[in-house]
CSV table of C-alpha atoms in Angstrom, one decimal:
chain,number,residue,atom,x,y,z
A,1,MET,CA,0.0,0.0,0.0
A,2,ILE,CA,1.2,3.5,-0.9
A,3,VAL,CA,-0.6,6.7,-0.1
A,4,MET,CA,-0.6,9.5,-2.6
A,5,LEU,CA,-1.7,13.0,-1.5
A,6,THR,CA,-2.3,16.0,-3.7
A,7,ALA,CA,-3.2,19.6,-2.8
A,8,LEU,CA,-5.1,20.6,-6.0
A,9,GLU,CA,-7.8,19.0,-8.1
A,10,VAL,CA,-5.6,19.2,-11.2
A,11,GLU,CA,-3.0,17.2,-9.3
A,12,TYR,CA,-5.6,14.7,-8.0
A,13,ALA,CA,-6.9,14.1,-11.6
A,14,ALA,CA,-3.3,13.5,-12.9
A,15,VAL,CA,-2.7,10.7,-10.4
A,16,ARG,CA,-6.2,9.2,-10.7
A,17,ALA,CA,-5.8,8.9,-14.4
A,18,HIS,CA,-3.2,6.2,-13.8
A,19,LEU,CA,-5.3,4.1,-11.4
A,20,SER,CA,-7.6,1.1,-12.3
A,21,GLY,CA,-10.3,-0.7,-10.3
A,22,ILE,CA,-11.0,2.5,-8.2
A,23,THR,CA,-13.2,2.1,-5.2
A,24,THR,CA,-14.0,4.7,-2.5
A,25,HIS,CA,-13.0,4.4,1.2
A,26,HIS,CA,-14.7,6.6,3.7
A,27,HIS,CA,-12.7,7.6,6.8
A,28,ALA,CA,-14.6,7.8,10.0
A,29,SER,CA,-13.8,11.6,10.3
A,30,GLY,CA,-15.2,12.3,6.8
A,31,THR,CA,-12.1,12.1,4.5
A,32,LEU,CA,-12.8,10.3,1.3
A,33,PHE,CA,-9.9,8.2,-0.1
A,34,GLU,CA,-10.0,6.5,-3.5
A,35,ILE,CA,-8.1,3.2,-3.7
A,36,GLY,CA,-6.9,1.9,-7.0
A,37,HIS,CA,-4.1,-0.1,-8.6
A,38,VAL,CA,-1.1,0.5,-10.9
A,39,GLY,CA,0.2,-2.9,-11.9
A,40,GLY,CA,0.6,-4.7,-8.7
A,41,CYS,CA,0.7,-1.6,-6.5
A,42,GLU,CA,-2.3,-0.6,-4.4
A,43,ILE,CA,-2.6,3.2,-4.0
A,44,ALA,CA,-4.8,5.2,-1.7
A,45,LEU,CA,-5.4,8.7,-3.0
A,46,ALA,CA,-6.7,11.8,-1.2
A,47,LEU,CA,-7.0,15.6,-1.6
A,48,THR,CA,-5.5,17.7,1.2
A,49,GLY,CA,-6.1,21.2,0.0
A,50,MET,CA,-3.4,23.8,0.0
A,51,GLY,CA,-1.1,24.4,3.0
A,52,ASN,CA,1.1,22.4,5.3
A,53,THR,CA,-1.5,22.2,8.1
A,54,GLY,CA,-4.1,20.3,6.1
A,55,ALA,CA,-1.4,18.1,4.5
A,56,ALA,CA,-0.1,17.2,7.9
A,57,THR,CA,-3.6,16.3,9.2
A,58,LEU,CA,-4.5,14.1,6.3
A,59,THR,CA,-1.0,12.5,6.4
A,60,GLU,CA,-1.6,11.4,10.0
A,61,ARG,CA,-5.1,10.2,9.1
A,62,ALA,CA,-3.8,8.2,6.1
A,63,ILE,CA,-1.0,6.5,8.0
A,64,THR,CA,-3.3,5.5,10.8
A,65,GLU,CA,-5.9,4.2,8.5
A,66,PHE,CA,-3.7,2.3,6.0
A,67,ASP,CA,-0.3,1.7,7.6
A,68,PRO,CA,1.3,2.4,4.2
A,69,ASP,CA,4.9,1.5,3.2
A,70,VAL,CA,5.4,5.1,1.8
A,71,VAL,CA,3.5,8.3,1.7
A,72,MET,CA,4.0,10.4,-1.5
A,73,PHE,CA,3.0,14.0,-2.1
A,74,VAL,CA,2.5,14.6,-5.8
A,75,GLY,CA,1.8,17.9,-7.4
A,76,VAL,CA,3.3,21.2,-8.9
A,77,ALA,CA,5.8,23.7,-7.6
A,78,GLY,CA,7.3,27.0,-8.5
A,79,GLY,CA,10.9,26.9,-9.7
A,80,LEU,CA,13.5,29.0,-7.9
A,81,ALA,CA,16.6,27.8,-9.8
A,82,THR,CA,17.1,29.6,-13.1
A,83,TRP,CA,18.3,26.4,-14.8
A,84,LEU,CA,14.9,24.7,-14.3
A,85,GLU,CA,12.5,24.4,-17.2
A,86,LEU,CA,8.7,24.3,-17.2
A,87,GLY,CA,7.6,20.7,-16.9
A,88,ASP,CA,10.7,19.4,-15.2
A,89,VAL,CA,10.1,17.0,-12.3
A,90,VAL,CA,11.8,17.6,-8.9
A,91,VAL,CA,12.1,14.8,-6.3
A,92,ALA,CA,12.9,16.5,-3.0
A,93,THR,CA,16.1,15.2,-1.4
A,94,ARG,CA,15.4,17.5,1.5
A,95,VAL,CA,12.3,19.5,2.5
A,96,TYR,CA,12.8,22.8,4.3
A,97,GLY,CA,10.1,24.3,6.5
A,98,TYR,CA,11.2,27.8,5.8
A,99,HIS,CA,8.8,29.8,7.9
A,100,GLY,CA,10.3,29.0,11.3
A,101,GLY,CA,12.5,31.8,12.8
A,102,ARG,CA,12.7,34.8,14.9
A,103,GLU,CA,12.0,38.3,13.7
A,104,THR,CA,14.1,41.1,15.4
A,105,ALA,CA,14.3,44.8,14.8
A,106,GLU,CA,17.4,44.3,12.7
A,107,GLU,CA,16.7,41.1,10.8
A,108,PHE,CA,14.9,37.8,10.4
A,109,ARG,CA,16.9,35.0,12.1
A,110,SER,CA,16.1,31.6,10.6
A,111,ARG,CA,15.4,28.6,12.7
A,112,PRO,CA,15.6,25.9,10.1
A,113,ARG,CA,13.7,22.6,10.0
A,114,ALA,CA,14.5,20.1,7.4
A,115,TRP,CA,13.5,16.5,6.6
A,116,GLU,CA,15.7,14.3,4.5
A,117,LEU,CA,14.5,11.8,1.9
A,118,GLN,CA,15.1,8.3,3.2
A,119,HIS,CA,18.1,6.6,1.6
A,120,HIS,CA,16.5,3.5,0.2
A,121,VAL,CA,13.7,5.6,-1.4
A,122,GLU,CA,16.1,8.0,-2.9
A,123,GLN,CA,18.3,5.2,-4.2
A,124,LEU,CA,15.3,3.5,-5.9
A,125,ALA,CA,14.0,6.8,-7.2
A,126,ARG,CA,17.3,7.6,-8.9
A,127,HIS,CA,17.3,4.1,-10.4
A,128,VAL,CA,13.8,4.7,-11.9
A,129,ALA,CA,14.8,8.1,-13.2
A,130,ARG,CA,17.7,6.8,-15.2
A,131,SER,CA,15.4,4.9,-17.5
A,132,PHE,CA,12.3,7.1,-17.1
A,133,PRO,CA,10.8,7.9,-20.6
A,134,GLY,CA,9.5,11.3,-19.7
A,135,PRO,CA,10.6,14.8,-18.7
A,136,ARG,CA,13.8,15.6,-16.9
A,137,VAL,CA,13.9,14.4,-13.3
A,138,GLU,CA,16.1,16.3,-10.8
A,139,PHE,CA,16.9,15.4,-7.2
A,140,GLN,CA,17.2,18.6,-5.2
A,141,PRO,CA,16.0,20.3,-2.0
A,142,ILE,CA,12.6,22.0,-1.9
A,143,ALA,CA,11.3,24.8,0.4
A,144,ALA,CA,7.7,24.6,1.8
A,145,GLY,CA,5.8,27.3,3.5
A,146,GLU,CA,2.4,28.9,3.7
A,147,VAL,CA,2.6,31.6,1.1
A,148,VAL,CA,2.1,31.5,-2.7
A,149,LEU,CA,5.3,33.1,-3.9
A,150,ASN,CA,4.8,35.1,-7.1
A,151,SER,CA,8.0,37.2,-7.4
A,152,THR,CA,11.7,36.5,-7.1
A,153,SER,CA,12.3,40.1,-5.8
A,154,ALA,CA,9.8,39.8,-2.9
A,155,PRO,CA,11.2,39.8,0.7
A,156,LEU,CA,10.1,36.2,1.2
A,157,ALA,CA,12.1,35.2,-2.0
A,158,ARG,CA,15.2,36.9,-0.7
A,159,GLN,CA,14.7,35.2,2.7
A,160,ILE,CA,14.6,31.8,1.1
A,161,ASN,CA,17.6,32.6,-1.1
A,162,ARG,CA,19.6,33.7,1.9
A,163,HIS,CA,18.8,30.9,4.3
A,164,TYR,CA,18.0,28.0,1.9
A,165,ASP,CA,20.0,28.8,-1.2
A,166,ASP,CA,20.1,25.2,-2.3
A,167,ALA,CA,16.3,24.9,-2.6
A,168,VAL,CA,15.4,24.8,-6.2
A,169,ALA,CA,11.6,25.0,-5.9
A,170,VAL,CA,8.9,26.2,-3.5
A,171,GLU,CA,5.5,24.9,-2.5
A,172,MET,CA,3.1,24.7,0.4
A,173,GLU,CA,2.5,21.2,1.7
A,174,SER,CA,5.6,19.0,1.9
A,175,ALA,CA,6.9,20.2,5.3
A,176,GLY,CA,3.5,19.2,6.9
A,177,VAL,CA,3.6,15.8,5.3
A,178,ALA,CA,7.2,15.1,6.2
A,179,ASN,CA,6.7,16.2,9.9
A,180,ALA,CA,3.5,14.2,10.3
A,181,ALA,CA,5.1,11.1,8.9
A,182,HIS,CA,8.3,11.6,11.1
A,183,LEU,CA,6.1,11.7,14.2
A,184,ASN,CA,4.3,8.5,13.1
A,185,MET,CA,7.0,5.8,13.4
A,186,ALA,CA,9.1,7.7,10.8
A,187,THR,CA,7.0,6.5,7.9
A,188,PRO,CA,9.0,7.2,4.7
A,189,THR,CA,7.8,10.1,2.6
A,190,VAL,CA,8.7,11.4,-0.9
A,191,THR,CA,7.8,14.6,-2.6
A,192,VAL,CA,7.4,14.6,-6.4
A,193,ARG,CA,6.7,18.0,-8.0
A,194,GLY,CA,6.3,19.1,-11.6
A,195,ILE,CA,7.6,22.7,-12.2
A,196,SER,CA,4.5,24.7,-13.4
A,197,ASP,CA,6.0,28.2,-13.1
A,198,LEU,CA,9.3,29.9,-12.4
A,199,VAL,CA,7.8,32.1,-9.6
A,200,ASP,CA,8.0,35.3,-11.7
A,201,GLY,CA,5.1,35.3,-14.2
A,202,LYS,CA,3.2,32.6,-12.4
A,203,ASP,CA,-0.2,33.9,-13.6
A,204,ALA,CA,0.9,33.9,-17.2
A,205,THR,CA,2.2,30.3,-17.1
A,206,ASP,CA,-1.0,29.1,-15.3
A,207,LEU,CA,-3.0,30.7,-18.2
A,208,GLN,CA,-0.8,28.9,-20.7
A,209,GLY,CA,-1.8,25.5,-19.2
A,210,TRP,CA,1.4,24.5,-17.4
A,211,GLN,CA,-0.3,23.3,-14.2
A,212,PRO,CA,-1.9,20.3,-15.8
A,213,ILE,CA,1.2,19.5,-17.8
A,214,ALA,CA,3.5,19.7,-14.7
A,215,ALA,CA,1.0,17.7,-12.7
A,216,ALA,CA,0.8,15.0,-15.3
A,217,ASN,CA,4.7,14.8,-15.4
A,218,ALA,CA,4.9,14.5,-11.6
A,219,ALA,CA,2.1,11.9,-11.5
A,220,LYS,CA,3.8,9.8,-14.3
A,221,PHE,CA,7.0,9.6,-12.3
A,222,ALA,CA,5.3,9.0,-9.0
A,223,VAL,CA,3.4,6.0,-10.3
A,224,ALA,CA,6.6,4.6,-11.8
A,225,LEU,CA,8.3,5.0,-8.5
A,226,ALA,CA,5.3,3.4,-6.7
A,227,ALA,CA,5.6,0.4,-8.9
A,228,ALA,CA,9.3,0.1,-8.2
A,229,LEU,CA,8.7,0.4,-4.5
A,230,SER,CA,6.2,-2.4,-4.6
A,231,THR,CA,8.5,-4.8,-6.3
A,232,PRO,CA,10.2,-7.3,-4.0
A,233,ARG,CA,13.9,-6.6,-3.5
A,234,THR,CA,16.5,-9.1,-4.5
A,235,GLU,CA,18.4,-10.7,-1.6
A,236,SER,CA,21.5,-8.9,-0.3
A,237,ARG,CA,24.9,-10.6,-0.1
A,238,ARG,CA,24.8,-10.4,3.7
A,239,SER,CA,21.4,-12.4,3.8
A,240,LYS,CA,22.6,-14.9,1.2
A,241,GLY,CA,22.1,-18.4,2.5
A,242,LYS,CA,20.1,-17.4,5.5
A,243,ALA,CA,16.4,-18.1,6.2
A,244,GLN,CA,14.7,-14.7,6.0
A,245,PRO,CA,11.4,-14.1,7.9
A,246,VAL,CA,8.6,-12.4,5.9
A,247,GLY,CA,5.6,-11.8,8.2
A,248,ASP,CA,4.8,-15.3,9.6
A,249,ILE,CA,6.4,-17.1,6.7
A,250,VAL,CA,10.0,-18.2,6.4
A,251,PHE,CA,11.9,-18.1,3.1
A,252,ASN,CA,15.1,-19.9,2.6
A,253,ASN,CA,17.2,-19.4,-0.5
A,254,HIS,CA,20.0,-21.9,0.0
A,255,GLY,CA,20.5,-25.1,2.0
A,256,SER,CA,18.1,-27.2,4.0
A,257,VAL,CA,15.7,-26.2,6.7
A,258,GLY,CA,14.7,-28.7,9.4
A,259,ASN,CA,11.7,-28.8,11.8
A,260,GLN,CA,9.3,-29.0,8.9
A,261,VAL,CA,7.2,-31.8,7.3
A,262,GLY,CA,10.0,-33.3,5.3
A,263,THR,CA,12.9,-31.3,4.0
A,264,ASN,CA,13.0,-28.7,1.3
A,265,ASN,CA,16.1,-27.6,-0.6
A,266,GLY,CA,15.6,-24.2,-2.2
A,267,THR,CA,12.8,-21.6,-1.9
A,268,ILE,CA,10.0,-22.3,0.6
A,269,ASN,CA,6.6,-20.7,0.4
A,270,VAL,CA,3.2,-21.7,1.5
A,271,SER,CA,0.9,-23.3,-1.1
A,272,GLN,CA,-2.5,-22.2,-2.2
A,273,ASN,CA,-4.1,-24.8,0.0
A,274,GLN,CA,-2.1,-23.5,3.0
A,275,ALA,CA,-3.1,-19.9,2.1
A,276,ARG,CA,-6.8,-21.0,2.1
A,277,GLU,CA,-6.3,-22.3,5.6
A,278,ARG,CA,-4.8,-19.0,6.6
A,279,LEU,CA,-8.0,-17.4,5.4
A,280,ASN,CA,-9.7,-19.0,8.4
A,281,ASP,CA,-7.4,-17.1,10.7
A,282,LEU,CA,-8.2,-13.9,8.8
A,283,THR,CA,-11.9,-14.6,9.1
A,284,THR,CA,-11.5,-15.0,12.9
A,285,VAL,CA,-9.8,-11.6,13.1
A,286,VAL,CA,-12.4,-9.9,11.0
A,287,VAL,CA,-15.2,-11.3,13.2
A,288,ARG,CA,-13.4,-10.0,16.3
A,289,ALA,CA,-12.8,-6.6,14.6
A,290,HIS,CA,-16.5,-6.4,13.8
A,291,GLN,CA,-17.5,-7.3,17.5
A,292,ALA,CA,-15.1,-4.5,18.7
A,293,GLY,CA,-16.9,-2.0,16.4
A,294,GLU,CA,-14.0,-1.5,13.9
A,295,LEU,CA,-16.1,-2.7,10.9
A,296,ASP,CA,-19.7,-1.6,10.3
A,297,GLN,CA,-22.3,-4.2,9.3
A,298,ASP,CA,-22.2,-3.4,5.6
A,299,LEU,CA,-18.4,-3.7,5.4
A,300,PHE,CA,-18.4,-6.8,7.6
A,301,SER,CA,-21.0,-8.5,5.4
A,302,ALA,CA,-19.1,-7.6,2.2
A,303,ALA,CA,-15.8,-8.9,3.7
A,304,MET,CA,-17.3,-12.2,4.8
A,305,VAL,CA,-18.7,-12.8,1.3
A,306,ALA,CA,-15.3,-12.0,-0.2
A,307,LEU,CA,-13.5,-14.3,2.2
A,308,ASP,CA,-15.9,-17.2,1.4
A,309,GLU,CA,-15.4,-16.7,-2.3
A,310,ALA,CA,-11.6,-16.7,-1.9
A,311,ARG,CA,-11.7,-19.8,0.3
A,312,ASN,CA,-14.0,-21.7,-2.1
A,313,SER,CA,-12.4,-20.8,-5.3
A,314,THR,CA,-10.9,-23.6,-7.4
A,315,GLY,CA,-8.3,-21.4,-9.1
A,316,PRO,CA,-5.5,-19.1,-7.6
A,317,ILE,CA,-6.6,-17.0,-4.7
A,318,ASP,CA,-7.4,-13.5,-5.7
A,319,LEU,CA,-7.2,-11.1,-2.7
A,320,ARG,CA,-7.7,-7.9,-4.5
A,321,ARG,CA,-11.3,-7.4,-3.3
A,322,ILE,CA,-10.5,-8.5,0.3
A,323,ARG,CA,-7.6,-6.0,0.4
A,324,VAL,CA,-9.8,-3.2,-0.9
A,325,LEU,CA,-12.3,-3.9,1.8
A,326,LEU,CA,-10.0,-4.6,4.7
A,327,ALA,CA,-6.7,-2.7,4.1
A,328,GLY,CA,-8.0,0.3,6.2
A,329,ILE,CA,-8.7,-1.9,9.4
A,330,PRO,CA,-5.6,-1.8,11.6
A,331,ALA,CA,-6.5,-4.9,13.5
A,332,VAL,CA,-6.9,-6.9,10.3
A,333,ARG,CA,-3.9,-5.6,8.4
A,334,PRO,CA,-1.1,-7.8,9.8
A,335,VAL,CA,-2.8,-11.1,9.1
A,336,LEU,CA,-3.9,-9.9,5.7
A,337,ASP,CA,-0.5,-8.8,4.8
A,338,SER,CA,1.1,-12.1,5.8
A,339,ILE,CA,-1.3,-13.9,3.5
A,340,VAL,CA,-0.6,-11.5,0.6
A,341,ASP,CA,3.2,-11.9,1.1
A,342,SER,CA,2.8,-15.7,1.0
A,343,LEU,CA,1.2,-15.8,-2.5
């Protein structure tokens, strides 16, 4: 599961255009998520509105609801660097929250806050960018505040240039997303922004239609990265020859493993029949969650029908409907994920 958040409808539409099998998911507090798929990757999409505060609130809500592997913020930004071109994509290697500071009679004294892109996400993003058949992708810091900046000669632009002179773009949401994720078990986040203006002349470039172009470019790279993030990693040299736990299942890539029914040389995974037996465990967890008030009657009934269909199917188990129904229930997610990982 990957959560993608956007601030504007044009950004939302650009991401949604890549999703298939879209269903709606209603959060108890009123937020509406749409859940869809890109290849084998499941994506929960929501609109935050403009500003770091709303973005932080919905990031917290999405992490609690879905327990995602990564949270992405996808959208447009204004370019600060003169070498950027309209339509370029910037992946934020660092997000600056630039509004923190102390204003004195003499000057503004910055009190910087910054959040780094997690190493493994950056490495994979750079790998995707090397063969990305789209616009130029840059890996640079971004500044996030609460003001729409529309002039490079404005006092705010000079402040950013003085204290954050390596920031190549400016926007209004990523600091909130990064901080909320940091406070929630350090969930990885990544900001992907298409350059829709170069700060000066923003109104003109908006009229020329650069927002939807930049949003589409950012969305295209974001879904490519999401697909890469959802692909299982190859084993490391350090783990070679060792049994590796994945959820409740043990994989072994070399040698023999004892304490099993018989002995297996090579890769070990549970069979379809064993996975069907695990569905009984999932059913028990779903019933308990319903009794605890975590599933309403309609969702519980739909989940039980989907579980029966999966258990009684004669072909390969298809968990897509079950995942759509139950991915947002924290009590159910660990057992569901262990079954998904086993197939």
